[in-house]
């Protein structure tokens, strides 16, 4: 062992040899620390890019679905309410909008923690407006006996009542009176946490959606019907409920591209509001902001907005295909779950209901009827991976990691080599001098 050590450092005393090794070790450690620091910075860059690509699981918007009993209109086999409730829970919807005030369906959602937006059918509105006792009787049989086991959160007094009275000389002035009677009936029964509103249709009350900053309610009904209702909603801490139909906007206006309508990401799929300078990258946000601007004109821009109905048909018209329907729904749900809101409303709509849960089956209109359902009439899923379940969101996260992480990992490896070359060139580690004695 002594001969081996003397061969490595024959010309240096033992103490100087140790000092020389220590100095070289310091340079080696310094070099490694620089390399690790550079690698750590690249890792932070990778994480930041990946975080941008990963959608948030937390949603600022409640996502629900609309359901109406197909047997009420079409010659279908009635579906048990318990099956509908089980399907809604299994699909991970947070809320359901019931167009039919069916007590059995309301009871089926008891103890499910699914919030209910309950609609009162239009033919009943004049009756409820004319008599407080009748309004109280309806509230007792459809709300009081089920609440709070069934989580009823909102009552919509009618659905697009204005379109049923198209003449400006005959506006449905009874609508507000019916809302007031339902509100008073709830209070008389000691129920204060259920809000009362009515549902409007975008096409019935807003003639021009673009630019959103210039949108306003249609003049006649706006002053006679909508303004007093907005005051009622403000006073009772309720929400403005509206149905938004991007497909109809796409179908009726040639200037609207299908990519813009179905959230397709592209440098060409945007429309700019020249008044505000805001760029809209999808039709849904543009229509929501048109509603907010219209409320702002009447001094109620801070009212919460509930989108009672939106979707994309899978059959029955131009652009109505299963693929476009799936693309729209998946992109809409992802957009809402990210909580990015709209340019004029940071939190976005308070609630959004997808239209609709189940296809209506009409044997006489097979192939021509417009179908909007997430399920066919036999309750089979029509689409996969819509992003409603957390497991699907995790799958999207892993896909984002794979998509973004692999190219960045290659970049990180190449950058690591480049940084190493730069450090060696400017501050190379000092090699240990070995003065080996040659015999």
XYZ file of C-alpha atoms in Angstrom:
439
model
C 0.000 0.000 0.000
C 2.835 2.423 0.816
C 4.496 1.764 -2.564
C 1.166 2.437 -4.342
C 0.681 5.807 -2.603
C 4.289 6.821 -3.245
C 3.832 6.065 -6.935
C 0.864 8.449 -7.173
C 2.399 11.408 -5.354
C 6.137 10.714 -5.259
C 7.258 14.344 -5.339
C 4.847 15.693 -2.715
C 4.972 15.259 1.025
C 1.977 13.459 2.522
C 0.465 16.679 3.942
C 0.749 18.558 0.595
C -0.747 15.645 -1.306
C -3.837 15.660 0.909
C -4.212 19.424 0.488
C -3.964 19.034 -3.304
C -6.672 16.351 -3.329
C -8.957 18.553 -1.204
C -8.624 21.512 -3.586
C -9.514 19.334 -6.567
C -12.492 17.890 -4.679
C -13.793 21.420 -4.032
C -13.698 22.217 -7.767
C -15.445 18.934 -8.522
C -18.191 19.651 -5.976
C -18.588 23.190 -7.317
C -19.063 21.813 -10.838
C -21.659 19.278 -9.697
C -23.602 21.932 -7.780
C -23.784 24.139 -10.879
C -25.051 21.234 -12.948
C -27.667 20.342 -10.325
C -28.805 23.969 -10.064
C -29.278 24.183 -13.822
C -31.169 20.879 -13.848
C -33.388 22.107 -11.012
C -34.257 25.274 -12.945
C -35.196 23.198 -15.969
C -37.336 20.974 -13.764
C -39.201 24.035 -12.476
C -39.765 25.102 -16.082
C -41.168 21.657 -16.893
C -43.500 21.756 -13.885
C -44.769 25.249 -14.748
C -45.551 24.292 -18.348
C -47.248 21.104 -17.199
C -49.334 22.985 -14.624
C -50.653 25.197 -17.392
C -51.690 22.163 -19.402
C -53.440 20.349 -16.532
C -57.119 21.243 -16.046
C -58.241 22.013 -12.530
C -60.555 19.508 -10.868
C -62.261 22.299 -8.949
C -65.116 24.006 -10.791
C -66.508 27.447 -10.044
C -69.677 26.464 -11.908
C -72.208 23.823 -10.902
C -72.679 21.454 -13.843
C -76.125 19.902 -14.208
C -78.329 18.206 -16.758
C -81.902 18.717 -17.957
C -84.484 15.958 -17.812
C -88.099 15.803 -18.947
C -90.351 12.780 -18.963
C -90.406 11.447 -22.557
C -93.757 9.759 -21.952
C -95.392 13.173 -21.581
C -94.858 13.956 -25.268
C -93.746 10.870 -27.163
C -94.950 7.287 -27.372
C -92.058 5.958 -25.260
C -91.943 3.389 -22.517
C -91.939 5.323 -19.217
C -88.626 5.269 -17.363
C -88.714 4.695 -13.615
C -87.721 7.841 -11.691
C -85.315 5.798 -9.556
C -83.387 4.799 -12.688
C -83.066 8.415 -13.766
C -81.854 9.497 -10.333
C -79.319 6.647 -10.208
C -78.024 7.538 -13.663
C -77.610 11.221 -12.792
C -75.656 10.311 -9.647
C -73.518 7.759 -11.520
C -72.631 10.333 -14.188
C -71.399 12.677 -11.431
C -73.779 15.561 -12.179
C -74.123 18.061 -9.361
C -77.629 19.204 -10.295
C -80.629 18.316 -12.437
C -83.252 20.545 -14.035
C -86.701 18.948 -14.001
C -89.040 20.372 -16.636
C -91.990 18.373 -15.300
C -93.158 18.945 -11.743
C -93.547 15.211 -11.198
C -93.719 14.388 -7.451
C -92.366 10.872 -8.014
C -89.305 12.227 -9.811
C -88.738 14.826 -7.087
C -88.947 12.079 -4.457
C -86.458 9.906 -6.378
C -83.700 12.474 -5.776
C -84.137 12.453 -1.995
C -80.868 11.901 -0.078
C -78.774 12.053 -3.275
C -77.204 15.490 -2.676
C -78.121 16.393 -6.279
C -79.510 19.944 -6.396
C -82.864 20.373 -8.157
C -83.899 23.238 -10.420
C -87.651 22.721 -10.506
C -89.728 24.227 -13.329
C -93.415 25.065 -13.155
C -95.116 24.273 -16.503
C -96.252 27.303 -18.518
C -100.010 26.500 -18.523
C -100.046 26.805 -14.727
C -98.524 30.314 -14.609
C -101.748 32.364 -15.089
C -103.469 30.239 -12.448
C -100.680 30.743 -9.887
C -100.626 34.459 -10.659
C -104.343 34.863 -10.045
C -104.587 33.090 -6.689
C -102.090 32.970 -3.807
C -103.881 29.986 -2.273
C -103.402 27.930 -5.445
C -99.729 28.932 -5.538
C -99.382 27.817 -1.906
C -101.085 24.519 -2.725
C -98.623 23.866 -5.575
C -95.638 24.713 -3.370
C -96.910 22.424 -0.608
C -97.391 19.374 -2.867
C -94.244 19.820 -4.992
C -91.761 21.357 -2.549
C -92.714 21.301 1.124
C -93.379 17.547 1.421
C -89.948 16.704 -0.109
C -87.716 19.487 1.201
C -84.991 19.350 2.524
C -84.442 15.593 1.901
C -84.676 16.471 -1.767
C -82.246 19.328 -2.318
C -84.474 21.772 -4.197
C -82.418 24.927 -4.764
C -84.260 26.948 -7.430
C -87.830 27.184 -8.750
C -88.277 28.496 -12.277
C -91.765 29.887 -12.771
C -92.285 28.951 -16.408
C -89.957 28.245 -19.309
C -89.612 30.894 -22.048
C -93.067 32.289 -21.331
C -92.380 35.375 -23.467
C -92.226 33.373 -26.704
C -95.758 32.113 -26.021
C -96.983 35.708 -26.166
C -95.142 37.011 -29.218
C -97.324 40.081 -29.692
C -95.748 43.179 -28.081
C -99.282 44.436 -27.394
C -99.966 41.378 -25.210
C -96.961 40.845 -22.918
C -97.373 38.245 -20.140
C -97.594 40.727 -17.284
C -98.877 37.947 -15.008
C -95.428 36.294 -14.973
C -94.001 38.515 -12.256
C -97.171 38.155 -10.192
C -96.857 34.360 -10.329
C -93.206 34.594 -9.206
C -94.214 36.818 -6.282
C -96.957 34.397 -5.208
C -94.579 31.415 -5.305
C -91.988 33.365 -3.303
C -94.560 34.362 -0.698
C -95.865 30.794 -0.477
C -92.355 29.513 0.295
C -91.904 32.111 3.022
C -95.308 31.309 4.549
C -94.209 27.669 4.804
C -90.921 28.663 6.461
C -88.695 27.952 3.430
C -86.158 30.719 2.821
C -83.257 28.988 1.032
C -85.012 28.244 -2.280
C -84.746 31.045 -4.816
C -87.493 31.893 -7.308
C -86.889 33.003 -10.885
C -88.099 32.337 -14.439
C -86.358 30.976 -17.524
C -85.813 33.084 -20.637
C -84.549 32.027 -24.051
C -81.593 33.932 -25.510
C -83.128 34.170 -28.977
C -86.392 35.565 -27.555
C -84.956 38.483 -25.599
C -81.554 39.420 -27.122
C -81.748 40.265 -30.842
C -77.990 40.875 -31.362
C -75.310 38.921 -29.543
C -72.281 40.577 -31.150
C -70.529 42.607 -30.051
C -71.362 41.512 -26.486
C -70.564 44.950 -25.078
C -73.406 46.456 -27.164
C -76.004 43.769 -26.456
C -79.319 44.728 -24.851
C -82.705 43.202 -24.223
C -85.405 43.511 -26.857
C -87.070 46.864 -26.324
C -90.751 45.971 -25.809
C -90.515 42.996 -23.469
C -87.324 44.381 -21.950
C -89.078 47.326 -20.374
C -92.452 45.728 -19.660
C -91.345 42.288 -18.466
C -87.612 41.940 -17.872
C -86.839 45.152 -15.960
C -89.419 44.483 -13.166
C -88.237 40.857 -12.959
C -84.609 41.975 -12.595
C -85.654 44.159 -9.658
C -87.422 41.177 -8.092
C -84.353 38.967 -8.550
C -82.070 41.618 -7.028
C -84.361 42.050 -4.042
C -84.709 38.316 -3.352
C -81.049 37.359 -4.061
C -82.073 35.170 -6.986
C -80.435 34.418 -10.330
C -81.217 35.342 -13.919
C -81.971 32.087 -15.762
C -81.488 31.810 -19.511
C -81.285 29.125 -22.202
C -78.283 29.475 -24.531
C -78.186 27.569 -27.818
C -74.834 27.873 -29.646
C -75.994 25.363 -32.275
C -78.927 27.553 -33.326
C -76.624 30.568 -33.529
C -74.208 28.578 -35.702
C -77.004 27.228 -37.912
C -78.739 30.567 -38.469
C -75.686 32.797 -38.973
C -73.199 32.013 -41.707
C -70.549 34.237 -40.070
C -70.300 31.797 -37.133
C -67.851 28.974 -37.847
C -68.323 25.553 -36.353
C -64.840 25.683 -34.790
C -65.786 28.845 -32.879
C -69.053 27.239 -31.802
C -67.561 23.990 -30.439
C -64.561 25.470 -28.558
C -62.028 24.380 -31.172
C -58.614 25.856 -30.341
C -57.164 27.687 -33.333
C -55.524 31.011 -34.091
C -58.419 31.735 -36.451
C -61.302 30.809 -34.145
C -61.936 34.097 -32.367
C -64.039 37.210 -32.667
C -62.920 40.557 -31.286
C -65.212 43.043 -29.607
C -63.753 46.243 -31.032
C -65.429 48.361 -28.338
C -63.663 46.629 -25.453
C -60.773 44.979 -27.314
C -61.739 41.600 -25.838
C -61.152 38.517 -27.984
C -63.707 35.726 -27.672
C -62.470 32.217 -28.454
C -65.804 30.423 -28.199
C -69.442 31.205 -28.865
C -70.675 30.156 -25.409
C -68.659 32.834 -23.571
C -69.731 35.444 -26.108
C -73.418 34.685 -25.539
C -73.052 34.669 -21.732
C -71.338 38.075 -21.853
C -74.115 39.397 -24.109
C -76.556 38.496 -21.319
C -74.387 40.227 -18.703
C -74.112 43.367 -20.874
C -77.884 43.393 -21.375
C -78.434 43.232 -17.602
C -75.836 45.983 -17.118
C -77.822 48.323 -19.389
C -80.666 48.000 -16.862
C -78.355 48.411 -13.872
C -78.211 44.768 -12.737
C -74.855 43.572 -14.049
C -73.978 41.751 -10.796
C -76.896 39.317 -10.805
C -75.776 35.668 -10.904
C -76.507 33.895 -14.200
C -77.794 30.339 -14.548
C -77.624 28.745 -17.998
C -80.662 26.466 -17.855
C -80.031 24.822 -21.182
C -77.120 24.427 -23.585
C -75.868 21.619 -25.784
C -75.252 20.345 -29.295
C -77.478 17.875 -31.194
C -76.114 14.604 -32.493
C -78.686 14.249 -35.284
C -81.233 16.255 -37.229
C -79.441 19.113 -38.970
C -76.328 20.634 -40.532
C -73.382 20.039 -38.220
C -75.536 17.879 -35.926
C -73.300 14.819 -35.690
C -72.217 12.613 -32.773
C -68.616 13.811 -33.180
C -69.437 17.532 -33.048
C -71.812 16.928 -30.151
C -69.102 15.076 -28.202
C -66.495 17.759 -28.986
C -68.792 20.550 -27.813
C -69.832 18.800 -24.593
C -66.321 17.680 -23.642
C -64.877 21.142 -24.316
C -67.725 22.897 -22.480
C -67.318 20.716 -19.393
C -63.535 21.178 -19.410
C -63.994 24.939 -19.794
C -66.401 25.073 -16.841
C -64.296 22.815 -14.601
C -61.225 24.986 -15.124
C -63.205 27.889 -13.661
C -61.785 30.382 -16.162
C -65.120 32.214 -16.467
C -65.814 34.715 -19.242
C -64.183 38.064 -20.052
C -67.012 39.950 -18.294
C -67.687 37.483 -15.480
C -64.610 36.082 -13.757
C -66.447 33.234 -12.068
C -68.589 32.455 -15.098
C -72.213 31.310 -14.788
C -73.342 30.110 -11.380
C -74.841 26.927 -12.864
C -74.918 25.369 -16.350
C -77.361 22.624 -17.365
C -76.590 20.419 -20.359
C -79.534 19.725 -22.613
C -80.391 16.925 -22.195
C -80.068 13.615 -20.325
C -82.080 11.226 -22.520
C -82.941 11.234 -26.229
C -86.622 11.520 -27.040
C -87.728 8.457 -28.968
C -90.259 9.050 -31.737
C -90.596 6.135 -34.194
C -92.182 8.407 -36.802
C -89.149 10.734 -36.941
C -86.216 8.330 -36.844
C -83.198 9.878 -38.567
C -84.799 13.322 -38.927
C -85.515 14.294 -35.330
C -82.959 16.460 -33.554
C -81.513 14.447 -30.641
C -79.602 16.143 -27.825
C -79.319 13.371 -25.241
C -76.237 12.129 -23.433
C -78.061 8.781 -23.274
C -80.173 7.056 -25.882
C -83.799 6.211 -25.093
C -82.688 2.904 -23.506
C -80.354 4.791 -21.097
C -77.133 3.649 -22.771
C -74.233 6.117 -22.807
C -73.711 7.770 -26.187
C -70.354 9.363 -25.303
C -67.225 8.458 -23.376
C -64.709 10.628 -21.510
C -66.729 13.833 -21.250
C -64.694 14.914 -18.213
C -67.539 14.805 -15.665
C -65.803 12.297 -13.401
C -62.608 12.961 -11.474
C -61.129 9.752 -12.917
C -61.561 11.223 -16.395
C -59.920 14.436 -15.215
C -56.963 12.430 -13.855
C -56.746 10.712 -17.240
C -56.614 14.148 -18.869
C -53.858 15.175 -16.435
C -51.758 12.129 -17.301
C -52.326 12.755 -20.998
C -51.255 16.370 -20.549
C -48.143 15.237 -18.688
C -47.306 12.802 -21.470
C -48.005 15.312 -24.219
C -46.177 18.239 -22.640
C -43.640 16.391 -20.521
C -42.005 14.247 -23.211
C -40.932 17.104 -25.509
C -39.812 19.157 -22.515
C -37.864 16.196 -21.139
C -35.973 15.964 -24.433
C -35.388 19.709 -24.286
C -34.217 19.381 -20.701
C -31.696 16.684 -21.638
C -30.313 18.722 -24.542
C -30.155 21.866 -22.381
C -28.385 19.914 -19.640
C -25.641 18.945 -22.082
C -25.364 22.511 -23.374
C -25.092 23.937 -19.846
C -22.454 21.352 -18.983
C -20.394 22.339 -22.022
C -20.703 26.031 -21.112
C -19.605 25.487 -17.502
C -16.665 23.317 -18.547
C -15.609 25.950 -21.075
C -15.729 28.881 -18.654
C -14.943 27.239 -15.338
C -13.738 23.664 -15.944
C -13.029 21.381 -13.000
C -9.358 21.251 -12.260
C -7.965 17.756 -12.812
C -5.902 16.020 -10.173
C -2.295 16.024 -11.245
C -0.725 12.653 -11.103
C 3.031 12.685 -11.315
C 3.624 9.011 -11.800
C 7.200 7.959 -11.561
C 8.260 6.072 -14.601
C 10.919 3.494 -14.098
